[in-house]
Amino acid sequence: MVRHRLKNSSACRVSLKRTMQFTSRTATALAACLLAAGLFVSAHAQDRVKYESQPGSKVKLDGTSNIHDWTVESQIIAGFMEWESSYPLDPSQATPPALKVVPKVEVSIPVRTLKSGKTLMDKVMYEAIKQTEHPKIEYKLKEMTLSKEARKAGDPIKFDTKGELTVSGKTKPISMVVAIEKGDGDALKARGATPVKMTDFGIAPPAPKVALGMIKTSEEVKVTFEWITKKAP
């Protein structure tokens, strides 16, 4: 009986020792993984430089109706861009290199800053976009690659982009070519244009009641922008 207890006690000590060794090895491995993950995140963050929106930016919406063409503009493009720090935005290069890191871009435009110069038209537009419930137009970049469009040395470098545009509470994928170039000092300029359809975002093309519904607006709108950013301090 005593021998049996001693044998069991010895077996328990061996088992406990092995368990402690296993736990120690597991903890060491886990710590190494966490350290590696931290270093990766740190290195990844250092691959990007943050640029923030600056005054001088503008976005323009051009559309048509059965009466006349129309335009609304905003001088405010809020947001930021995290750009690959080592990417050479050198327009003299006929064939720029591919991006190593997809930039992070988030942009918003307050709907109330869109102005046509006509109070009644602005009111109709805000109601159509449901400005009270959805006060901002938002965009997030998802993909960005060097454009295959032909360009000459000296021209801004162009990129094919895919992102998500949110208008009136609805989010839709959107693709466009964006040209990026260096500005004064630490500035970066981005320019682009793309057509969008109001109906894609659940917006019925306005037919103002003041005109008894006789004015019909086309559903297609051309969006053009020039976004000026500067390296964050």
Short mmCIF file of N, CA and C in Angstrom, two decimals, residues 111-231:
data_model
loop_
_atom_site.label_atom_id
_atom_site.label_comp_id
_atom_site.label_asym_id
_atom_site.label_seq_id
_atom_site.Cartn_x
_atom_site.Cartn_y
_atom_site.Cartn_z
N VAL A 111 -22.78 67.36 -46.82
CA VAL A 111 -23.75 67.62 -47.89
C VAL A 111 -24.12 69.10 -47.97
N ARG A 112 -24.23 69.75 -46.82
CA ARG A 112 -24.64 71.16 -46.79
C ARG A 112 -23.61 72.09 -47.42
N THR A 113 -22.41 71.60 -47.67
CA THR A 113 -21.40 72.45 -48.31
C THR A 113 -21.52 72.42 -49.83
N LEU A 114 -22.35 71.53 -50.37
CA LEU A 114 -22.58 71.49 -51.81
C LEU A 114 -23.52 72.63 -52.18
N LYS A 115 -23.06 73.52 -53.06
CA LYS A 115 -23.84 74.70 -53.43
C LYS A 115 -23.92 74.86 -54.94
N SER A 116 -25.10 75.27 -55.39
CA SER A 116 -25.31 75.52 -56.82
C SER A 116 -25.36 77.00 -57.15
N GLY A 117 -25.49 77.82 -56.10
CA GLY A 117 -25.67 79.25 -56.31
C GLY A 117 -27.14 79.62 -56.40
N LYS A 118 -28.02 78.60 -56.29
CA LYS A 118 -29.46 78.82 -56.34
C LYS A 118 -30.09 78.16 -55.12
N THR A 119 -30.66 78.98 -54.25
CA THR A 119 -31.19 78.48 -52.98
C THR A 119 -32.23 77.39 -53.16
N LEU A 120 -33.15 77.57 -54.10
CA LEU A 120 -34.21 76.58 -54.31
C LEU A 120 -33.63 75.25 -54.78
N MET A 121 -32.68 75.31 -55.71
CA MET A 121 -32.07 74.08 -56.21
C MET A 121 -31.33 73.35 -55.10
N ASP A 122 -30.64 74.12 -54.25
CA ASP A 122 -29.92 73.50 -53.13
C ASP A 122 -30.90 72.78 -52.20
N LYS A 123 -32.04 73.41 -51.93
CA LYS A 123 -33.04 72.81 -51.05
C LYS A 123 -33.56 71.50 -51.64
N VAL A 124 -33.85 71.51 -52.94
CA VAL A 124 -34.33 70.30 -53.61
C VAL A 124 -33.28 69.19 -53.54
N MET A 125 -32.00 69.58 -53.75
CA MET A 125 -30.90 68.60 -53.71
C MET A 125 -30.76 67.99 -52.32
N TYR A 126 -30.78 68.83 -51.28
CA TYR A 126 -30.63 68.32 -49.91
C TYR A 126 -31.75 67.35 -49.55
N GLU A 127 -32.97 67.68 -49.99
CA GLU A 127 -34.11 66.79 -49.71
C GLU A 127 -33.95 65.46 -50.44
N ALA A 128 -33.47 65.52 -51.70
CA ALA A 128 -33.30 64.29 -52.48
C ALA A 128 -32.25 63.38 -51.86
N ILE A 129 -31.18 63.98 -51.31
CA ILE A 129 -30.09 63.20 -50.70
C ILE A 129 -30.43 62.78 -49.27
N LYS A 130 -31.54 63.32 -48.73
CA LYS A 130 -31.93 63.05 -47.34
C LYS A 130 -30.83 63.54 -46.40
N GLN A 131 -30.48 64.81 -46.58
CA GLN A 131 -29.37 65.41 -45.86
C GLN A 131 -29.55 65.37 -44.34
N THR A 132 -30.78 65.51 -43.87
CA THR A 132 -31.02 65.52 -42.43
C THR A 132 -30.61 64.19 -41.79
N GLU A 133 -30.97 63.08 -42.45
CA GLU A 133 -30.63 61.75 -41.92
C GLU A 133 -29.20 61.35 -42.26
N HIS A 134 -28.69 61.82 -43.38
CA HIS A 134 -27.36 61.43 -43.84
C HIS A 134 -26.57 62.68 -44.24
N PRO A 135 -25.99 63.37 -43.26
CA PRO A 135 -25.36 64.67 -43.52
C PRO A 135 -24.02 64.64 -44.25
N LYS A 136 -23.46 63.44 -44.47
CA LYS A 136 -22.15 63.36 -45.12
C LYS A 136 -22.14 62.38 -46.29
N ILE A 137 -21.34 62.72 -47.29
CA ILE A 137 -21.00 61.78 -48.36
C ILE A 137 -19.63 61.23 -47.99
N GLU A 138 -19.47 59.91 -48.01
CA GLU A 138 -18.21 59.31 -47.54
C GLU A 138 -17.61 58.37 -48.58
N TYR A 139 -16.29 58.29 -48.54
CA TYR A 139 -15.57 57.41 -49.47
C TYR A 139 -14.43 56.73 -48.73
N LYS A 140 -14.25 55.42 -49.02
CA LYS A 140 -13.12 54.67 -48.47
C LYS A 140 -12.45 53.89 -49.59
N LEU A 141 -11.13 54.01 -49.68
CA LEU A 141 -10.37 53.28 -50.70
C LEU A 141 -10.20 51.82 -50.29
N LYS A 142 -10.34 50.90 -51.24
CA LYS A 142 -10.17 49.48 -50.99
C LYS A 142 -8.99 48.89 -51.77
N GLU A 143 -8.81 49.32 -53.02
CA GLU A 143 -7.73 48.81 -53.86
C GLU A 143 -7.12 49.95 -54.67
N MET A 144 -5.82 49.82 -54.95
CA MET A 144 -5.14 50.85 -55.74
C MET A 144 -3.93 50.24 -56.43
N THR A 145 -3.90 50.32 -57.75
CA THR A 145 -2.79 49.77 -58.52
C THR A 145 -2.37 50.78 -59.58
N LEU A 146 -1.14 50.65 -60.02
CA LEU A 146 -0.63 51.54 -61.06
C LEU A 146 -1.49 51.40 -62.31
N SER A 147 -1.92 52.52 -62.87
CA SER A 147 -2.81 52.49 -64.02
C SER A 147 -2.09 52.00 -65.27
N LYS A 148 -2.85 51.32 -66.12
CA LYS A 148 -2.30 50.84 -67.38
C LYS A 148 -2.50 51.87 -68.50
N GLU A 149 -3.11 53.00 -68.14
CA GLU A 149 -3.30 54.05 -69.14
C GLU A 149 -1.95 54.59 -69.59
N ALA A 150 -1.85 54.88 -70.87
CA ALA A 150 -0.60 55.42 -71.40
C ALA A 150 -0.35 56.82 -70.83
N ARG A 151 0.89 57.11 -70.50
CA ARG A 151 1.25 58.44 -69.99
C ARG A 151 2.64 58.80 -70.47
N LYS A 152 2.87 60.10 -70.54
CA LYS A 152 4.18 60.60 -70.94
C LYS A 152 4.95 61.03 -69.70
N ALA A 153 6.27 60.94 -69.78
CA ALA A 153 7.10 61.41 -68.67
C ALA A 153 6.78 62.88 -68.42
N GLY A 154 6.61 63.21 -67.16
CA GLY A 154 6.25 64.57 -66.80
C GLY A 154 4.79 64.70 -66.39
N ASP A 155 3.95 63.76 -66.84
CA ASP A 155 2.54 63.77 -66.45
C ASP A 155 2.38 63.21 -65.04
N PRO A 156 1.32 63.61 -64.32
CA PRO A 156 1.06 63.02 -63.00
C PRO A 156 0.92 61.51 -63.11
N ILE A 157 1.31 60.80 -62.06
CA ILE A 157 1.21 59.34 -62.05
C ILE A 157 -0.23 58.94 -61.77
N LYS A 158 -0.75 58.03 -62.59
CA LYS A 158 -2.15 57.63 -62.48
C LYS A 158 -2.29 56.23 -61.88
N PHE A 159 -3.38 56.05 -61.13
CA PHE A 159 -3.65 54.78 -60.47
C PHE A 159 -5.11 54.36 -60.72
N ASP A 160 -5.30 53.06 -60.89
CA ASP A 160 -6.65 52.51 -60.95
C ASP A 160 -7.10 52.23 -59.52
N THR A 161 -8.23 52.75 -59.14
CA THR A 161 -8.69 52.59 -57.76
C THR A 161 -10.07 51.95 -57.69
N LYS A 162 -10.30 51.25 -56.59
CA LYS A 162 -11.62 50.72 -56.26
C LYS A 162 -11.91 51.10 -54.82
N GLY A 163 -13.11 51.57 -54.60
CA GLY A 163 -13.46 51.98 -53.25
C GLY A 163 -14.95 51.84 -53.00
N GLU A 164 -15.37 52.38 -51.86
CA GLU A 164 -16.79 52.35 -51.48
C GLU A 164 -17.27 53.78 -51.26
N LEU A 165 -18.33 54.14 -51.97
CA LEU A 165 -18.92 55.47 -51.87
C LEU A 165 -20.26 55.35 -51.16
N THR A 166 -20.45 56.17 -50.13
CA THR A 166 -21.70 56.15 -49.38
C THR A 166 -22.41 57.49 -49.55
N VAL A 167 -23.61 57.42 -50.12
CA VAL A 167 -24.43 58.60 -50.34
C VAL A 167 -25.85 58.29 -49.87
N SER A 168 -26.43 59.20 -49.13
CA SER A 168 -27.81 59.02 -48.66
C SER A 168 -27.99 57.69 -47.91
N GLY A 169 -26.94 57.28 -47.20
CA GLY A 169 -27.02 56.07 -46.39
C GLY A 169 -26.80 54.77 -47.12
N LYS A 170 -26.58 54.83 -48.45
CA LYS A 170 -26.33 53.62 -49.23
C LYS A 170 -24.88 53.58 -49.69
N THR A 171 -24.26 52.40 -49.56
CA THR A 171 -22.86 52.22 -49.94
C THR A 171 -22.76 51.36 -51.19
N LYS A 172 -21.99 51.86 -52.17
CA LYS A 172 -21.82 51.15 -53.43
C LYS A 172 -20.35 51.15 -53.82
N PRO A 173 -19.89 50.08 -54.51
CA PRO A 173 -18.51 50.07 -55.01
C PRO A 173 -18.36 51.07 -56.15
N ILE A 174 -17.18 51.66 -56.24
CA ILE A 174 -16.93 52.65 -57.28
C ILE A 174 -15.49 52.52 -57.77
N SER A 175 -15.28 52.61 -59.06
CA SER A 175 -13.94 52.52 -59.65
C SER A 175 -13.64 53.81 -60.40
N MET A 176 -12.40 54.25 -60.34
CA MET A 176 -11.99 55.44 -61.09
C MET A 176 -10.48 55.53 -61.17
N VAL A 177 -10.02 56.31 -62.14
CA VAL A 177 -8.60 56.57 -62.30
C VAL A 177 -8.28 57.84 -61.52
N VAL A 178 -7.25 57.78 -60.68
CA VAL A 178 -6.84 58.92 -59.87
C VAL A 178 -5.40 59.29 -60.18
N ALA A 179 -5.16 60.56 -60.45
CA ALA A 179 -3.81 61.06 -60.70
C ALA A 179 -3.27 61.69 -59.42
N ILE A 180 -2.05 61.32 -59.05
CA ILE A 180 -1.44 61.85 -57.83
C ILE A 180 -0.10 62.47 -58.16
N GLU A 181 0.14 63.64 -57.60
CA GLU A 181 1.41 64.33 -57.83
C GLU A 181 1.80 65.12 -56.59
N LYS A 182 3.08 65.44 -56.50
CA LYS A 182 3.56 66.25 -55.40
C LYS A 182 3.16 67.70 -55.60
N GLY A 183 2.84 68.36 -54.48
CA GLY A 183 2.53 69.78 -54.52
C GLY A 183 3.66 70.56 -53.89
N ASP A 184 3.37 71.75 -53.42
CA ASP A 184 4.38 72.56 -52.76
C ASP A 184 4.73 71.97 -51.39
N GLY A 185 6.01 71.97 -51.07
CA GLY A 185 6.44 71.47 -49.77
C GLY A 185 6.09 70.02 -49.56
N ASP A 186 5.35 69.74 -48.48
CA ASP A 186 4.97 68.36 -48.14
C ASP A 186 3.57 68.01 -48.62
N ALA A 187 3.11 68.67 -49.67
CA ALA A 187 1.74 68.45 -50.14
C ALA A 187 1.66 67.36 -51.20
N LEU A 188 0.52 66.68 -51.23
CA LEU A 188 0.18 65.74 -52.29
C LEU A 188 -1.17 66.14 -52.86
N LYS A 189 -1.29 66.11 -54.18
CA LYS A 189 -2.55 66.43 -54.84
C LYS A 189 -3.11 65.18 -55.52
N ALA A 190 -4.39 64.98 -55.36
CA ALA A 190 -5.07 63.86 -56.02
C ALA A 190 -6.21 64.42 -56.86
N ARG A 191 -6.29 63.96 -58.10
CA ARG A 191 -7.36 64.42 -59.00
C ARG A 191 -8.04 63.21 -59.63
N GLY A 192 -9.33 63.32 -59.85
CA GLY A 192 -10.04 62.22 -60.49
C GLY A 192 -11.44 62.62 -60.92
N ALA A 193 -12.07 61.78 -61.70
CA ALA A 193 -13.44 62.01 -62.15
C ALA A 193 -14.09 60.67 -62.46
N THR A 194 -15.38 60.59 -62.20
CA THR A 194 -16.11 59.35 -62.49
C THR A 194 -17.61 59.64 -62.56
N PRO A 195 -18.33 58.90 -63.39
CA PRO A 195 -19.79 59.06 -63.42
C PRO A 195 -20.45 58.19 -62.35
N VAL A 196 -21.52 58.67 -61.78
CA VAL A 196 -22.32 57.88 -60.84
C VAL A 196 -23.80 58.08 -61.17
N LYS A 197 -24.62 57.14 -60.75
CA LYS A 197 -26.06 57.25 -60.97
C LYS A 197 -26.78 57.48 -59.64
N MET A 198 -27.65 58.47 -59.63
CA MET A 198 -28.40 58.76 -58.40
C MET A 198 -29.17 57.53 -57.94
N THR A 199 -29.78 56.82 -58.88
CA THR A 199 -30.62 55.68 -58.52
C THR A 199 -29.85 54.55 -57.86
N ASP A 200 -28.53 54.48 -58.10
CA ASP A 200 -27.71 53.47 -57.43
C ASP A 200 -27.71 53.66 -55.92
N PHE A 201 -27.98 54.90 -55.50
CA PHE A 201 -27.96 55.23 -54.08
C PHE A 201 -29.37 55.49 -53.55
N GLY A 202 -30.36 55.01 -54.30
CA GLY A 202 -31.74 55.17 -53.85
C GLY A 202 -32.26 56.58 -53.96
N ILE A 203 -31.61 57.42 -54.77
CA ILE A 203 -32.02 58.81 -54.92
C ILE A 203 -32.84 58.96 -56.21
N ALA A 204 -34.05 59.43 -56.08
CA ALA A 204 -34.89 59.67 -57.25
C ALA A 204 -34.46 61.00 -57.88
N PRO A 205 -34.13 61.02 -59.17
CA PRO A 205 -33.75 62.28 -59.83
C PRO A 205 -34.81 63.34 -59.57
N PRO A 206 -34.42 64.50 -59.02
CA PRO A 206 -35.39 65.53 -58.64
C PRO A 206 -36.28 66.00 -59.79
N ALA A 207 -37.55 66.21 -59.46
CA ALA A 207 -38.52 66.82 -60.38
C ALA A 207 -39.27 67.85 -59.53
N PRO A 208 -38.70 69.06 -59.40
CA PRO A 208 -39.23 70.07 -58.48
C PRO A 208 -40.73 70.32 -58.63
N LYS A 209 -41.44 70.35 -57.50
CA LYS A 209 -42.89 70.59 -57.52
C LYS A 209 -43.21 72.00 -57.97
N VAL A 210 -42.26 72.92 -57.72
CA VAL A 210 -42.50 74.31 -58.10
C VAL A 210 -42.69 74.44 -59.60
N ALA A 211 -42.13 73.48 -60.37
CA ALA A 211 -42.29 73.49 -61.83
C ALA A 211 -43.33 72.47 -62.26
N LEU A 212 -44.19 72.06 -61.28
CA LEU A 212 -45.25 71.08 -61.55
C LEU A 212 -44.71 69.76 -62.09
N GLY A 213 -43.46 69.46 -61.72
CA GLY A 213 -42.86 68.20 -62.13
C GLY A 213 -42.42 68.16 -63.58
N MET A 214 -42.44 69.32 -64.24
CA MET A 214 -42.10 69.35 -65.66
C MET A 214 -40.59 69.32 -65.89
N ILE A 215 -39.81 69.70 -64.87
CA ILE A 215 -38.36 69.64 -64.99
C ILE A 215 -37.90 68.23 -64.63
N LYS A 216 -37.28 67.55 -65.56
CA LYS A 216 -36.80 66.19 -65.35
C LYS A 216 -35.28 66.18 -65.30
N THR A 217 -34.74 65.63 -64.24
CA THR A 217 -33.29 65.58 -64.06
C THR A 217 -32.75 64.21 -64.46
N SER A 218 -31.66 64.20 -65.20
CA SER A 218 -31.03 62.94 -65.58
C SER A 218 -30.44 62.27 -64.35
N GLU A 219 -30.47 60.94 -64.32
CA GLU A 219 -29.97 60.22 -63.14
C GLU A 219 -28.45 60.19 -63.07
N GLU A 220 -27.76 60.43 -64.19
CA GLU A 220 -26.30 60.34 -64.19
C GLU A 220 -25.65 61.67 -63.82
N VAL A 221 -24.66 61.58 -62.94
CA VAL A 221 -23.93 62.75 -62.47
C VAL A 221 -22.44 62.48 -62.63
N LYS A 222 -21.71 63.48 -63.10
CA LYS A 222 -20.26 63.34 -63.20
C LYS A 222 -19.62 63.99 -61.98
N VAL A 223 -18.82 63.22 -61.26
CA VAL A 223 -18.12 63.71 -60.08
C VAL A 223 -16.66 64.00 -60.45
N THR A 224 -16.22 65.23 -60.19
CA THR A 224 -14.83 65.62 -60.44
C THR A 224 -14.26 66.21 -59.15
N PHE A 225 -13.04 65.83 -58.82
CA PHE A 225 -12.47 66.37 -57.58
C PHE A 225 -10.99 66.69 -57.72
N GLU A 226 -10.56 67.61 -56.89
CA GLU A 226 -9.14 67.91 -56.71
C GLU A 226 -8.92 68.01 -55.21
N TRP A 227 -8.15 67.08 -54.68
CA TRP A 227 -7.97 66.96 -53.23
C TRP A 227 -6.53 67.31 -52.88
N ILE A 228 -6.38 68.32 -52.04
CA ILE A 228 -5.05 68.75 -51.61
C ILE A 228 -4.81 68.27 -50.18
N THR A 229 -3.71 67.57 -49.98
CA THR A 229 -3.36 67.08 -48.65
C THR A 229 -1.93 67.51 -48.29
N LYS A 230 -1.65 67.49 -47.01
CA LYS A 230 -0.30 67.85 -46.55
C LYS A 230 0.13 66.87 -45.47
N LYS A 231 1.43 66.57 -45.46
CA LYS A 231 1.95 65.62 -44.47
C LYS A 231 1.60 66.07 -43.06
#
